[in-house]
Coordinates of C-alpha atoms and ligand atoms in Angstrom, one line a residue:
M1 CA 0.6 0.4 -0.2
R2 CA 2.6 2.7 0.5
E3 CA 4.1 1.8 -2.2
A4 CA 0.7 2.6 -4.1
G5 CA 0.3 5.9 -2.6
V6 CA -2.3 4.4 -0.3
N7 CA -3.5 6.3 2.8
L8 CA -7.6 5.7 2.4
V9 CA -9.1 2.6 2.3
S10 CA -13.0 1.3 2.7
L11 CA -12.6 -1.7 5.1
G12 CA -15.7 -4.2 6.3
I13 CA -17.6 -3.9 3.3
F14 CA -19.5 -6.8 3.0
A15 CA -18.0 -8.9 6.8
W16 CA -21.5 -8.7 8.7
S17 CA -21.7 -12.4 8.6
R18 CA -17.5 -12.3 9.9
L19 CA -19.0 -9.6 12.5
E20 CA -21.8 -11.2 13.6
P21 CA -21.5 -14.6 13.1
E22 CA -24.6 -15.6 15.5
A23 CA -27.2 -13.2 16.2
A24 CA -25.8 -10.7 18.9
R25 CA -22.5 -12.5 19.4
Y26 CA -20.0 -9.7 17.5
E27 CA -16.4 -11.0 16.1
F28 CA -14.1 -8.1 16.5
D29 CA -10.8 -8.6 16.5
W30 CA -9.7 -9.6 13.3
L31 CA -11.1 -6.2 12.4
D32 CA -9.3 -4.7 15.4
R33 CA -6.2 -5.9 13.9
I34 CA -6.4 -5.0 10.1
M35 CA -7.4 -1.2 11.8
D36 CA -4.3 -0.8 13.9
M37 CA -2.3 -2.7 11.2
L38 CA -3.3 0.3 8.9
H39 CA -3.3 2.7 11.9
A40 CA 0.7 2.0 12.4
G41 CA 1.1 2.3 8.3
G42 CA 0.0 5.7 7.8
V43 CA -3.0 4.3 6.3
R44 CA -6.7 5.6 7.4
V45 CA -10.2 3.9 7.0
D46 CA -13.5 4.4 5.9
L47 CA -14.8 1.9 8.3
A48 CA -17.9 0.3 6.1
T49 CA -21.4 -0.1 8.6
A50 CA -21.3 -3.6 6.6
T51 CA -25.1 -4.0 6.2
A52 CA -25.4 -4.0 2.8
S53 CA -24.9 -8.2 2.8
P54 CA -27.4 -9.6 6.1
P55 CA -25.5 -12.8 6.9
P56 CA -27.3 -16.5 6.0
W57 CA -29.0 -16.7 9.9
L58 CA -31.1 -13.4 9.7
S59 CA -32.8 -14.3 6.8
H60 CA -33.1 -18.3 7.7
K61 CA -34.2 -17.1 11.4
H62 CA -36.5 -14.6 9.3
P63 CA -37.4 -15.3 6.0
E64 CA -39.9 -11.9 5.7
M65 CA -37.3 -9.8 5.8
L66 CA -36.3 -10.9 2.3
P67 CA -37.0 -8.9 -0.6
V68 CA -40.4 -10.0 -3.1
L69 CA -40.4 -8.1 -6.6
A70 CA -43.4 -7.3 -8.4
D71 CA -44.1 -10.5 -9.9
G72 CA -44.1 -12.2 -6.6
V73 CA -40.6 -13.8 -6.6
R74 CA -39.2 -13.7 -3.0
L75 CA -35.3 -13.5 -3.7
S76 CA -32.9 -16.0 -1.5
H77 CA -29.7 -15.3 0.5
G78 CA -26.5 -16.4 -1.4
A79 CA -25.6 -13.0 -3.3
R80 CA -26.2 -9.6 -1.7
Q81 CA -28.5 -6.9 -0.3
H82 CA -30.9 -9.1 -0.2
Y83 CA -33.3 -7.3 1.9
C84 CA -36.8 -5.6 2.3
P85 CA -35.8 -2.3 2.8
S86 CA -38.8 -1.4 5.2
S87 CA -38.2 -4.9 6.7
P88 CA -38.5 -4.3 11.2
V89 CA -36.0 -7.2 11.1
Y90 CA -33.3 -6.1 8.9
R91 CA -33.9 -2.7 10.2
F92 CA -33.1 -3.6 14.0
A93 CA -30.4 -6.3 12.6
A94 CA -29.0 -3.1 10.9
Q95 CA -28.7 -0.2 13.5
H96 CA -27.6 -2.8 16.0
L97 CA -24.7 -4.0 14.6
V98 CA -24.5 0.2 13.4
Q99 CA -24.3 0.4 16.9
Q100 CA -21.4 -2.0 18.1
L101 CA -18.9 -0.8 15.1
A102 CA -19.8 3.0 16.2
K103 CA -19.0 1.9 20.0
R104 CA -16.4 0.1 19.2
Y105 CA -14.3 2.1 16.6
A106 CA -15.6 5.9 17.5
K107 CA -12.4 6.8 19.1
H108 CA -10.3 4.5 16.6
P109 CA -7.1 6.8 15.1
A110 CA -7.1 4.8 11.7
L111 CA -11.1 6.0 11.3
A112 CA -11.3 9.0 8.7
M113 CA -15.1 8.6 7.6
W114 CA -18.1 5.9 8.0
H115 CA -19.4 4.0 4.6
V116 CA -23.4 3.9 5.4
G117 CA -24.3 0.7 3.6
N118 CA -23.2 -0.2 0.0
E119 CA -24.4 1.5 -3.2
F120 CA -28.1 1.4 -1.5
G121 CA -30.6 0.3 -4.0
C122 CA -27.9 -1.5 -6.5
H123 CA -29.2 -5.1 -7.3
V124 CA -33.0 -4.4 -5.1
P125 CA -34.1 -0.9 -5.7
A126 CA -37.8 -1.4 -4.4
C127 CA -39.1 -4.3 -2.2
Y128 CA -43.1 -5.2 -3.3
C129 CA -43.7 -7.7 0.0
D130 CA -46.7 -7.4 2.5
V131 CA -44.3 -5.1 4.3
S132 CA -43.8 -3.0 2.0
A133 CA -47.5 -2.6 1.0
L134 CA -47.5 -1.2 5.1
A135 CA -45.3 1.1 4.4
F136 CA -46.1 2.4 1.3
R137 CA -49.9 3.0 2.9
R138 CA -47.6 4.9 5.3
W139 CA -46.1 6.6 3.5
L140 CA -49.0 7.8 1.3
E141 CA -51.6 8.9 4.3
Q142 CA -48.5 11.5 4.9
R143 CA -48.5 12.7 1.0
Y144 CA -52.0 13.1 1.0
G145 CA -54.4 13.1 4.5
E146 CA -56.9 11.8 2.8
L147 CA -57.9 8.6 0.9
E148 CA -60.0 11.2 -1.9
D149 CA -57.0 13.7 -2.4
L150 CA -54.9 10.2 -2.7
N151 CA -57.8 8.7 -5.8
R152 CA -58.2 12.4 -6.9
A153 CA -54.3 12.2 -8.0
W154 CA -54.7 9.2 -9.1
G155 CA -57.4 9.8 -11.4
T156 CA -58.5 6.2 -10.1
D157 CA -61.8 7.2 -11.6
F158 CA -60.0 5.8 -14.9
W159 CA -60.4 1.7 -15.3
S160 CA -62.6 1.6 -11.7
Q161 CA -59.7 1.9 -9.2
R162 CA -61.4 3.7 -7.2
Y163 CA -59.9 2.7 -3.5
S164 CA -62.5 2.8 -1.0
D165 CA -60.1 1.8 2.2
W166 CA -56.2 2.6 2.2
D167 CA -56.0 -1.2 3.2
E168 CA -56.7 -1.5 -0.6
I169 CA -53.5 0.0 -1.8
L170 CA -50.7 -2.0 -2.9
P171 CA -47.4 -1.8 -4.9
P172 CA -47.7 -1.4 -8.2
R173 CA -47.2 -5.6 -8.7
R174 CA -48.3 -6.9 -11.6
T175 CA -50.8 -6.4 -13.2
P176 CA -52.7 -8.0 -16.8
T177 CA -51.7 -4.6 -17.9
W178 CA -49.9 -1.4 -17.5
P179 CA -50.1 0.1 -13.8
N180 CA -51.5 3.8 -12.2
P181 CA -49.1 5.6 -13.8
S182 CA -49.3 8.1 -10.8
Q183 CA -49.0 5.5 -8.8
Q184 CA -46.0 3.8 -10.2
L185 CA -44.7 7.4 -9.9
D186 CA -45.2 7.5 -6.3
F187 CA -44.3 3.9 -5.2
M188 CA -41.1 4.9 -6.6
R189 CA -40.2 8.2 -4.4
F190 CA -41.7 5.6 -2.2
S191 CA -38.8 3.6 -2.8
S192 CA -36.2 5.4 -2.9
D193 CA -37.5 7.4 0.7
A194 CA -37.8 3.1 2.0
L195 CA -34.3 2.9 1.3
L196 CA -33.2 6.1 2.9
E197 CA -34.4 5.5 5.6
C198 CA -32.4 2.9 6.4
Y199 CA -29.3 4.8 5.7
E200 CA -30.6 7.7 7.7
L201 CA -31.2 4.8 10.4
E202 CA -27.5 4.3 10.4
R203 CA -26.4 7.8 10.2
G204 CA -28.2 9.0 14.0
I205 CA -26.1 6.6 15.5
L206 CA -22.9 7.4 13.8
M207 CA -23.6 11.2 14.4
E208 CA -24.7 10.1 17.7
R209 CA -21.3 8.0 18.8
S210 CA -19.4 9.5 16.9
P211 CA -19.9 13.3 16.4
G212 CA -17.8 14.9 13.3
V213 CA -16.5 11.9 11.6
P214 CA -17.4 12.2 7.8
I215 CA -20.5 9.9 6.1
T216 CA -21.0 9.1 3.4
T217 CA -22.5 5.8 1.3
N218 CA -21.3 5.7 -2.4
F219 CA -23.1 6.6 -5.4
M220 CA -23.4 5.3 -8.6
R221 CA -23.7 8.0 -10.9
F222 CA -26.2 8.6 -13.1
F223 CA -28.6 6.0 -10.9
K224 CA -32.5 6.0 -11.9
P225 CA -34.1 4.1 -8.3
L226 CA -32.8 6.8 -5.7
D227 CA -33.6 10.4 -5.7
Y228 CA -29.7 11.7 -4.9
W229 CA -30.8 15.0 -4.4
K230 CA -32.2 14.1 -0.8
W231 CA -29.2 11.9 -0.5
A232 CA -27.1 13.8 -1.0
E233 CA -28.1 16.5 1.6
R234 CA -27.4 13.7 4.5
E235 CA -23.4 13.1 3.3
D236 CA -21.2 15.0 4.7
V237 CA -18.9 14.0 1.0
V238 CA -20.5 12.6 -1.6
S239 CA -18.6 9.3 -3.0
D240 CA -19.3 7.8 -6.6
D241 CA -18.6 4.5 -8.4
V242 CA -17.6 5.1 -12.3
Y243 CA -18.0 1.7 -13.9
Q244 CA -17.5 2.9 -17.6
D245 CA -17.0 0.6 -20.1
P246 CA -13.9 1.2 -21.8
S247 CA -15.1 -0.2 -25.0
D248 CA -17.2 2.4 -24.9
P249 CA -16.2 5.1 -27.1
E250 CA -17.9 7.9 -25.3
A251 CA -16.8 6.5 -21.9
G252 CA -14.6 9.6 -21.0
M253 CA -18.0 12.3 -21.9
R254 CA -19.6 10.0 -19.9
A255 CA -17.8 9.5 -17.0
A256 CA -16.7 13.3 -17.4
M257 CA -20.4 13.7 -16.8
A258 CA -20.5 11.6 -13.4
G259 CA -18.2 13.7 -12.5
D260 CA -20.0 17.2 -12.8
L261 CA -23.5 15.4 -11.5
M262 CA -21.7 14.8 -7.9
R263 CA -20.5 18.2 -7.8
S264 CA -23.5 19.3 -8.1
L265 CA -24.8 17.0 -6.1
G266 CA -22.4 18.4 -3.2
R267 CA -23.5 21.8 -4.6
G268 CA -19.8 22.1 -5.3
R269 CA -18.3 20.5 -2.4
P270 CA -15.4 18.6 -3.4
W271 CA -16.7 14.8 -3.9
I272 CA -14.6 11.0 -3.6
L273 CA -14.5 9.0 -6.1
M274 CA -14.9 5.9 -4.2
E275 CA -14.4 3.2 -6.6
Q276 CA -13.5 2.5 -10.5
T277 CA -11.2 -0.6 -11.6
S278 CA -7.3 -0.4 -11.9
N279 CA -8.5 -2.0 -15.4
R280 CA -11.3 -4.9 -16.1
V281 CA -14.5 -5.5 -14.4
N282 CA -15.6 -8.6 -14.0
W283 CA -19.8 -8.5 -14.6
R284 CA -20.1 -7.3 -18.8
D285 CA -20.3 -10.2 -20.9
V286 CA -17.2 -9.0 -22.1
N287 CA -14.4 -7.2 -19.9
V288 CA -12.3 -5.3 -21.8
A289 CA -9.1 -4.0 -20.4
K290 CA -8.9 -0.4 -19.6
A291 CA -6.1 0.8 -22.8
P292 CA -2.5 1.6 -20.9
G293 CA -3.1 5.0 -19.6
Q294 CA -6.8 5.3 -19.3
M295 CA -7.3 5.0 -15.5
R296 CA -4.7 7.5 -15.0
L297 CA -6.8 9.6 -17.1
W298 CA -9.6 8.7 -15.9
S299 CA -8.8 9.2 -12.5
Y300 CA -7.6 12.7 -13.1
Q301 CA -10.5 13.4 -14.7
A302 CA -11.9 12.7 -12.0
L303 CA -10.7 15.5 -9.4
A304 CA -10.9 17.7 -12.8
R305 CA -14.4 17.6 -12.4
G306 CA -14.1 18.6 -8.6
A307 CA -13.3 15.0 -6.4
D308 CA -10.4 15.6 -4.0
G309 CA -10.3 11.6 -3.4
V310 CA -9.6 8.6 -6.1
M311 CA -10.0 5.5 -4.8
F312 CA -10.7 1.9 -6.2
F313 CA -12.8 -1.5 -5.9
Q314 CA -10.5 -3.6 -5.3
W315 CA -7.1 -4.0 -3.6
R316 CA -6.3 -7.0 -4.4
Q317 CA -8.1 -9.3 -6.5
S318 CA -9.7 -12.6 -4.5
R319 CA -9.4 -15.6 -4.6
A320 CA -12.8 -17.4 -4.6
G321 CA -16.3 -15.6 -5.3
A322 CA -18.4 -14.2 -8.0
E323 CA -15.9 -11.1 -8.4
K324 CA -12.6 -13.0 -9.0
F325 CA -12.3 -12.2 -12.1
H326 CA -12.6 -8.7 -11.2
S327 CA -8.9 -6.5 -11.8
A328 CA -7.3 -5.1 -8.4
M329 CA -4.7 -2.5 -7.2
V330 CA -3.1 -5.8 -6.9
P331 CA -3.2 -8.5 -9.2
H332 CA -3.6 -12.6 -8.6
G333 CA -0.1 -13.0 -10.8
R334 CA 3.4 -10.8 -9.9
P335 CA 2.5 -7.1 -9.4
E336 CA 5.9 -6.3 -10.8
Q337 CA 4.7 -8.0 -14.0
S338 CA 2.0 -6.0 -14.3
P339 CA 1.1 -3.2 -16.5
T340 CA -1.6 -2.2 -14.3
W341 CA 0.1 -2.5 -10.9
H342 CA 3.2 -0.1 -12.3
E343 CA 0.4 2.6 -13.3
V344 CA -1.6 2.2 -9.9
V345 CA 2.3 3.1 -8.0
K346 CA 2.8 5.8 -10.7
L347 CA -0.9 6.8 -10.1
G348 CA -0.5 6.9 -5.9
R349 CA 3.3 8.1 -6.8
E350 CA 1.7 11.8 -8.7
L351 CA -1.4 12.2 -6.5
G352 CA 0.9 12.4 -3.7
R353 CA 1.5 15.7 -5.4
M354 CA -1.8 16.9 -5.6
D355 CA -2.2 19.1 -2.2
P356 CA -3.3 22.4 -3.7
V357 CA -6.1 20.3 -5.8
C358 CA -7.7 19.8 -2.1
G359 CA -10.7 22.2 -0.8
T360 CA -10.1 24.1 -4.8
R361 CA -13.6 24.8 -7.1
V362 CA -15.1 24.2 -10.2
S363 CA -17.5 26.9 -11.2
A364 CA -19.9 27.0 -14.0
D365 CA -21.7 29.2 -16.0
V366 CA -23.9 26.5 -17.5
A367 CA -26.4 24.8 -15.8
I368 CA -28.1 21.1 -17.1
L369 CA -31.3 20.4 -15.2
H370 CA -31.7 16.8 -14.1
D371 CA -34.6 15.8 -12.4
W372 CA -35.2 12.4 -10.5
E373 CA -38.9 12.6 -10.3
S374 CA -39.4 13.9 -14.5
W375 CA -36.9 10.9 -15.4
W376 CA -39.2 8.7 -13.3
A377 CA -42.2 9.7 -15.3
L378 CA -41.2 10.5 -18.5
E379 CA -40.1 6.4 -18.8
L380 CA -43.2 5.3 -17.3
P381 CA -45.0 3.3 -19.9
S382 CA -47.7 4.3 -22.0
K383 CA -46.4 7.3 -23.5
P384 CA -46.3 8.7 -27.6
S385 CA -42.6 7.0 -27.7
T386 CA -41.3 5.3 -25.3
R387 CA -37.8 5.9 -26.7
I388 CA -37.0 9.0 -24.8
H389 CA -34.7 8.4 -22.2
H390 CA -33.5 11.1 -20.1
V391 CA -30.1 10.3 -19.9
D392 CA -30.2 10.2 -23.6
Q393 CA -31.5 13.6 -23.6
L394 CA -29.1 14.8 -21.0
E395 CA -26.2 12.9 -22.6
S396 CA -27.6 15.2 -25.9
Y397 CA -26.7 18.4 -24.1
Y398 CA -23.8 17.3 -22.2
R399 CA -21.6 16.0 -25.8
H400 CA -21.2 19.6 -26.8
V401 CA -20.3 20.7 -23.1
F402 CA -18.2 18.1 -23.5
E403 CA -16.8 18.4 -26.3
A404 CA -16.2 22.3 -26.5
N405 CA -14.5 22.9 -22.8
L406 CA -17.5 24.8 -21.6
V407 CA -18.4 24.4 -17.5
A408 CA -22.0 23.2 -16.7
D409 CA -23.0 21.7 -13.3
F410 CA -26.9 19.9 -13.1
A411 CA -29.2 21.8 -11.3
R412 CA -33.0 20.4 -10.6
P413 CA -35.7 22.8 -12.1
P414 CA -37.0 24.8 -8.9
D415 CA -33.3 25.8 -7.9
D416 CA -32.1 29.1 -7.7
L417 CA -31.1 29.8 -11.3
S418 CA -29.7 32.6 -10.9
S419 CA -25.6 32.2 -11.1
Y420 CA -25.7 30.8 -14.6
S421 CA -25.9 32.5 -18.1
L422 CA -27.0 29.3 -19.7
V423 CA -29.8 26.8 -18.6
L424 CA -30.3 23.6 -20.4
A425 CA -33.3 21.6 -20.2
P426 CA -33.4 18.8 -22.2
S427 CA -36.9 16.9 -22.3
V428 CA -38.2 18.2 -18.8
Y429 CA -41.3 16.5 -18.6
L430 CA -43.4 16.8 -15.3
V431 CA -42.5 20.3 -13.6
S432 CA -44.5 21.6 -10.2
D433 CA -45.6 24.9 -10.9
E434 CA -42.7 26.2 -8.9
A435 CA -40.4 24.9 -10.8
A436 CA -41.8 26.4 -14.5
A437 CA -42.0 29.6 -12.5
N438 CA -38.6 29.4 -11.4
L439 CA -37.4 28.4 -15.2
V440 CA -39.5 31.5 -16.9
A441 CA -37.8 34.0 -14.1
F442 CA -35.1 33.3 -15.4
V443 CA -35.5 34.2 -18.6
E444 CA -37.1 37.3 -17.7
A445 CA -34.2 37.9 -15.8
G446 CA -32.0 38.5 -18.7
G447 CA -30.7 34.5 -19.1
T448 CA -30.5 31.9 -22.0
L449 CA -32.7 28.5 -21.9
V450 CA -32.2 26.2 -24.2
M451 CA -35.3 23.3 -24.0
S452 CA -35.9 20.1 -25.4
F453 CA -39.4 18.8 -27.1
F454 CA -41.2 16.9 -23.9
S455 CA -41.3 19.7 -21.5
G456 CA -43.8 20.9 -18.9
I457 CA -46.3 18.5 -20.2
V458 CA -46.7 16.9 -16.6
D459 CA -47.5 17.8 -13.1
P460 CA -45.9 16.5 -10.1
F461 CA -49.0 13.9 -9.8
E462 CA -48.4 12.8 -13.3
H463 CA -51.3 15.2 -15.1
I464 CA -51.3 16.3 -18.2
R465 CA -50.8 20.1 -17.9
L466 CA -53.8 21.7 -20.2
G467 CA -54.1 24.7 -22.1
G468 CA -51.7 24.0 -24.6
Y469 CA -48.5 22.1 -24.8
P470 CA -46.2 22.9 -23.5
E471 CA -48.6 24.6 -20.9
P472 CA -45.9 26.3 -18.4
F473 CA -43.8 27.2 -21.2
R474 CA -46.4 28.9 -23.8
S475 CA -46.0 32.1 -23.4
L476 CA -42.2 31.9 -21.9
L477 CA -41.3 29.8 -25.7
G478 CA -43.8 32.0 -27.7
L479 CA -45.2 28.9 -29.5
E480 CA -47.7 26.3 -29.2
V481 CA -46.5 22.0 -29.6
V482 CA -50.3 21.5 -31.4
D483 CA -49.6 18.2 -31.7
W484 CA -46.8 15.5 -31.4
F485 CA -44.9 13.4 -34.5
P486 CA -43.1 10.4 -32.7
L487 CA -40.2 8.8 -35.3
S488 CA -40.6 5.2 -36.1
D489 CA -36.7 3.3 -34.6
G490 CA -34.2 4.3 -38.0
E491 CA -36.6 7.2 -39.1
H492 CA -34.7 10.3 -40.4
V493 CA -35.8 13.6 -40.9
K494 CA -34.1 16.5 -42.3
L495 CA -33.4 20.0 -40.9
K496 CA -33.1 23.3 -42.9
F497 CA -31.9 26.0 -41.6
A498 CA -32.0 29.7 -41.9
D499 CA -29.2 30.0 -43.2
G500 CA -29.5 27.1 -45.8
A501 CA -27.4 24.3 -43.8
H502 CA -28.8 20.8 -43.6
A503 CA -29.0 18.5 -40.7
E504 CA -30.6 15.4 -39.8
A505 CA -32.6 14.7 -36.6
D506 CA -34.7 11.3 -35.0
L507 CA -36.7 10.0 -32.2
W508 CA -39.3 13.2 -32.4
S509 CA -40.6 15.9 -34.6
E510 CA -43.5 18.1 -33.4
L511 CA -46.4 20.5 -35.2
I512 CA -45.2 23.6 -33.5
A513 CA -47.4 27.0 -33.6
P514 CA -45.6 30.3 -33.5
S515 CA -46.5 32.5 -30.8
G516 CA -44.2 35.4 -31.6
A517 CA -41.4 32.9 -31.8
E518 CA -38.8 33.5 -34.4
V519 CA -37.7 30.3 -36.6
L520 CA -34.0 29.3 -36.1
A521 CA -34.5 26.4 -38.7
Q522 CA -37.6 24.0 -40.2
F523 CA -38.3 20.7 -40.7
S524 CA -37.5 19.7 -44.5
G525 CA -39.2 16.9 -46.5
S526 CA -41.4 15.6 -44.6
T527 CA -45.2 15.7 -43.5
L528 CA -44.6 18.9 -41.5
D529 CA -42.1 20.4 -44.7
G530 CA -42.1 24.0 -43.6
H531 CA -43.1 23.6 -39.9
P532 CA -40.9 25.3 -37.2
A533 CA -38.0 22.6 -35.4
V534 CA -35.8 25.1 -34.0
T535 CA -36.8 28.4 -32.6
S536 CA -36.2 31.4 -30.6
H537 CA -37.9 33.3 -28.6
K538 CA -37.0 36.8 -27.2
F539 CA -39.1 36.8 -23.5
G540 CA -38.3 39.4 -20.6
Q541 CA -33.9 40.4 -20.4
G542 CA -33.9 36.9 -22.0
R543 CA -33.9 34.5 -24.8
A544 CA -36.1 31.0 -24.4
I545 CA -34.7 28.3 -27.7
Y546 CA -36.8 25.1 -28.2
I547 CA -35.7 21.9 -29.9
A548 CA -38.7 20.4 -31.4
T549 CA -36.3 16.8 -32.8
R550 CA -33.3 15.3 -31.4
P551 CA -30.9 17.1 -34.0
E552 CA -28.0 14.6 -35.1
P553 CA -25.0 15.8 -32.8
A554 CA -22.9 18.7 -35.1
A555 CA -26.3 20.1 -35.5
M556 CA -26.8 20.2 -31.6
G557 CA -24.0 21.8 -31.0
R558 CA -23.9 24.5 -33.7
I559 CA -27.5 25.2 -31.9
L560 CA -25.8 25.1 -28.0
R561 CA -22.6 26.7 -29.3
A562 CA -25.3 29.6 -30.9
A563 CA -27.1 29.7 -27.6
A564 CA -23.9 29.3 -25.3
N565 CA -22.7 33.3 -27.4
Q566 CA -25.7 34.6 -26.2
A567 CA -25.5 33.8 -23.1
G568 CA -21.6 35.5 -23.3
V569 CA -20.5 32.0 -22.3
K570 CA -16.9 31.2 -22.9
P571 CA -14.9 27.4 -23.3
V572 CA -12.4 27.0 -20.1
I573 CA -9.7 27.3 -23.3
E574 CA -9.7 26.6 -26.8
A575 CA -8.1 23.3 -27.0
P576 CA -7.7 20.7 -29.9
A577 CA -9.8 18.2 -30.1
G578 CA -10.2 15.5 -27.7
V579 CA -8.3 17.7 -25.0
S580 CA -10.9 18.2 -22.4
A581 CA -9.9 21.5 -20.2
V582 CA -11.3 22.3 -16.9
R583 CA -10.6 24.5 -14.1
R584 CA -10.4 24.8 -10.1
S585 CA -9.5 27.6 -8.3
G586 CA -9.4 28.7 -4.8
P587 CA -8.0 31.4 -2.1
R588 CA -4.9 30.5 -3.3
S589 CA -4.2 28.7 -6.4
S590 CA -5.6 28.4 -9.5
L591 CA -5.2 24.9 -11.1
L592 CA -6.6 24.1 -14.9
F593 CA -7.0 20.4 -16.1
L594 CA -5.2 19.4 -19.1
L595 CA -6.4 15.7 -20.7
N596 CA -5.9 14.0 -23.3
H597 CA -8.5 11.4 -24.6
R598 CA -7.0 10.7 -27.4
D599 CA -4.2 8.3 -28.1
V600 CA -1.9 10.5 -30.0
P601 CA 0.1 13.5 -28.5
V602 CA -1.3 16.5 -28.9
D603 CA -0.7 20.4 -28.3
V604 CA -2.2 22.7 -26.3
P605 CA -2.3 26.1 -25.9
I606 CA -1.7 28.1 -23.0
A607 CA -1.9 31.2 -22.1
D608 CA -0.7 31.6 -17.9
P609 CA 2.6 30.0 -17.1
G610 CA 2.6 27.6 -14.3
V611 CA 4.1 24.5 -12.5
N612 CA 2.5 21.2 -13.9
L613 CA 1.7 19.7 -10.6
V614 CA 2.7 15.6 -11.8
D615 CA 5.6 16.1 -12.4
G616 CA 6.8 18.9 -11.2
S617 CA 7.8 20.7 -14.5
E618 CA 7.8 24.3 -15.5
V619 CA 5.0 25.2 -17.9
H620 CA 5.6 28.3 -20.6
R621 CA 3.4 30.9 -22.2
G622 CA 2.5 29.0 -25.6
L623 CA 2.2 24.9 -26.3
I624 CA 2.3 22.4 -23.7
R625 CA 2.9 18.8 -25.0
L626 CA 0.3 16.1 -23.6
G627 CA 1.3 12.3 -24.8
P628 CA -1.1 9.5 -25.6
R629 CA -4.2 9.8 -23.0
G630 CA -1.8 12.3 -21.1
V631 CA -2.7 14.7 -17.9
A632 CA -1.5 18.1 -17.4
V633 CA -2.6 20.2 -14.5
V634 CA -1.0 23.4 -14.4
Q635 CA -1.0 25.3 -11.2
E636 CA -1.6 28.7 -12.4
G637 CA 0.8 31.8 -11.5
W638 CA 3.8 30.7 -11.0
Ligands
GAL701 C1 -20.0 -2.0 -7.0 C2 -20.0 -2.5 -5.6 C3 -18.6 -3.4 -5.8 C4 -17.9 -4.4 -6.6 C5 -17.8 -3.2 -7.8 C6 -17.1 -4.6 -9.0 O1 -20.7 -1.9 -7.9 O2 -20.1 -1.9 -4.7 O3 -18.8 -3.9 -3.9 O4 -18.5 -5.2 -6.6 O5 -19.0 -2.9 -8.4 O6 -17.8 -3.9 -9.9

C-alpha cells in the first residue's frame, strides 16, 4: 500500500457474517487487528457499516425480511443486498450492528470516515412484499392525508381503480397491463425514501456515537431508482462509483458527466471517487481491459471535475467468490509483472503531489436541469414514444458541453439559477408550478434557456397540464405545440437552418404554431415540411430556444454554440479536439487540468505559465505537449 501511495481504504463492506456470526455475538478481533495495522502503516480507514449483505442466519430465521419482486418472487440469500428496505427485522439487526461498530471504533485513530451500506438499491431498488405494502400505505397517508385526495391524485376513476379503504392499496405489483402511472411514480418516490430511511437510521447512530466523523454512502452515477438530490443533502461527503466500459468510445464523456453530477449533488463541495477499476470488471458479457493510461486519465478526470480523492474497488484480486475475475490494484499474479500495478503505483505517487488541488472548486456558468422525478415519469410506459430516455437526452446536451470545454453543473429545476448564464433543459417532462415559474423567471431576468421537446407536459401527479402544450412554457417559448409526431426506429427527418444549412434529426418531431418565436430551423421534406423545428424567443431580458426534435450531434452543437454565444458563455480554453480543459480554483491557487482523451500526442496552448503538478516541470506560455492519454495539472501563476 505504501508503494502505491494508498492513504485511505474502505474496509469491511460485506463483512456482516464475520462481524456477527450469530445473533448478537460479535467478533471484532480480526477487524481490530486490521485497523491497528493500517494505522501503524499510516493508512486511514473509511469504515463500512457492513449492512449491505445480511448474514444467512438472519434471513434463515426471518425469511420475511427477504425482498419480493413485482411478480411475487421472493429473492433468497446467497448473493448480496437481499433485504426488504422496509423490513423491521432487517432494520433492527442493521441498527444493532452499527451501534456495536460505532461503540468499538468511534475513537480508533485510523477511522477517517463512515461508509454506510454500499451502493444502496444497486440490485434491489424496490420491494413489493406485504411489509412494503404497509409502509407504502403509511407513506401515502402522510403525503395525501385523505383517501379522496389520493384518489384524485391517482386519477382512480380511470379503469375502476377507486379505493374505498387505505388497506386496498398495493405497490404496483404485476398486473394484467400497465399499473396506474401516478401510483408507479409515487412508488418510485416511496422506494427511494424507504432506502433513504435505512441510510438515515444508520447515520443517526453514527452521528450520535462518533460526532464529527464524516459520513458517506457510495452513489452510482446516474442511478435511476434513487433521488440522489435528497440523499446528497444527508451526506458529509458525496462519493461515487464509476465503471465506464472502456470499449465505449464515449466513456470519457460519460465519466465526466458523472463527475459533474457528483460535484453538483454536493453543491460544489469536493467529492470522492470511491470506486473505479484498475482495469477490467467481471460483470459485462465481455470485459474489455482499460487501455494503457486510461485508468490514470480517468482518475485525473475525476479530480478535474471536483473530486479530492481517488479510490479503487478493490485492493487485492480475490481468489474465490463471484468477483475473482474483477481486476484489482494488486493482481493474482506477480505485481511487478503487471502494467496495471505499475500504473497504480505511478498514479499513487503523482496524487501525492496534488495537495494544492484539495478544497479548490470548479465554477460553472451553465446548468443542465436534471430531476429524478421527471426522469421516473418520463420513462413510465404508455407514452407517445417509449424511446425518449432521460439520460440520452442529458447526453445529447452534455456531449457538446464536454467537447466545447464549457463548464456545467447539474441543477434541479426549482433551484436558484441566478448564478448561471445558460440553462439547458433536456425534455423536462414533469414540472412543478414552482419549477416552471423558476425557469420563466430565469429567462425574464436575462438568462438564456434551451429546452427540448416533451417538456412541461405533466405536473407532479403525472396529470397532463392542460391548455395547450407545453402549458407552463407557451408564453416563455412564444409558441404552442399542436401535436406530436414521434419517429419510428431508424426514421430520420431533415432540418433546414435559416442560413440554408441542412442536418438530420430523429426520435421525435412535432407540429408547432409560433406565437412570437422566430424560426431558427424548419423541418424539411417530411409531413411537417416547412414547419418550425428549432425556435428562439426573446422573453423579458433573456431568450428561450426550443428544439422540437433530436438533431444529430453536429446540429445540436451548432444550436448550443449559438446559445452559448448569446449567453456570453466561454470555453475554459480553446483546446484541440479530444482535449478536456477544466479549471479548479481557490483562494490561493488556480489549477488548469488538461486531459488528452486521444491516443496520439497533442499540443495545447497555454496562456498563463505555471508549474505542472504531475511532474513538477515548469510550464511556459505557448504550447504544452500531452502524450497519448496524457495529463497536465498546471498550477497557474507560478
Ligand atoms: C460495485 C460494488 C463493489 C463491486 C464492484 C464491481 O458496484 O460496490 O462491491 O461489486 O461493483 O465492479
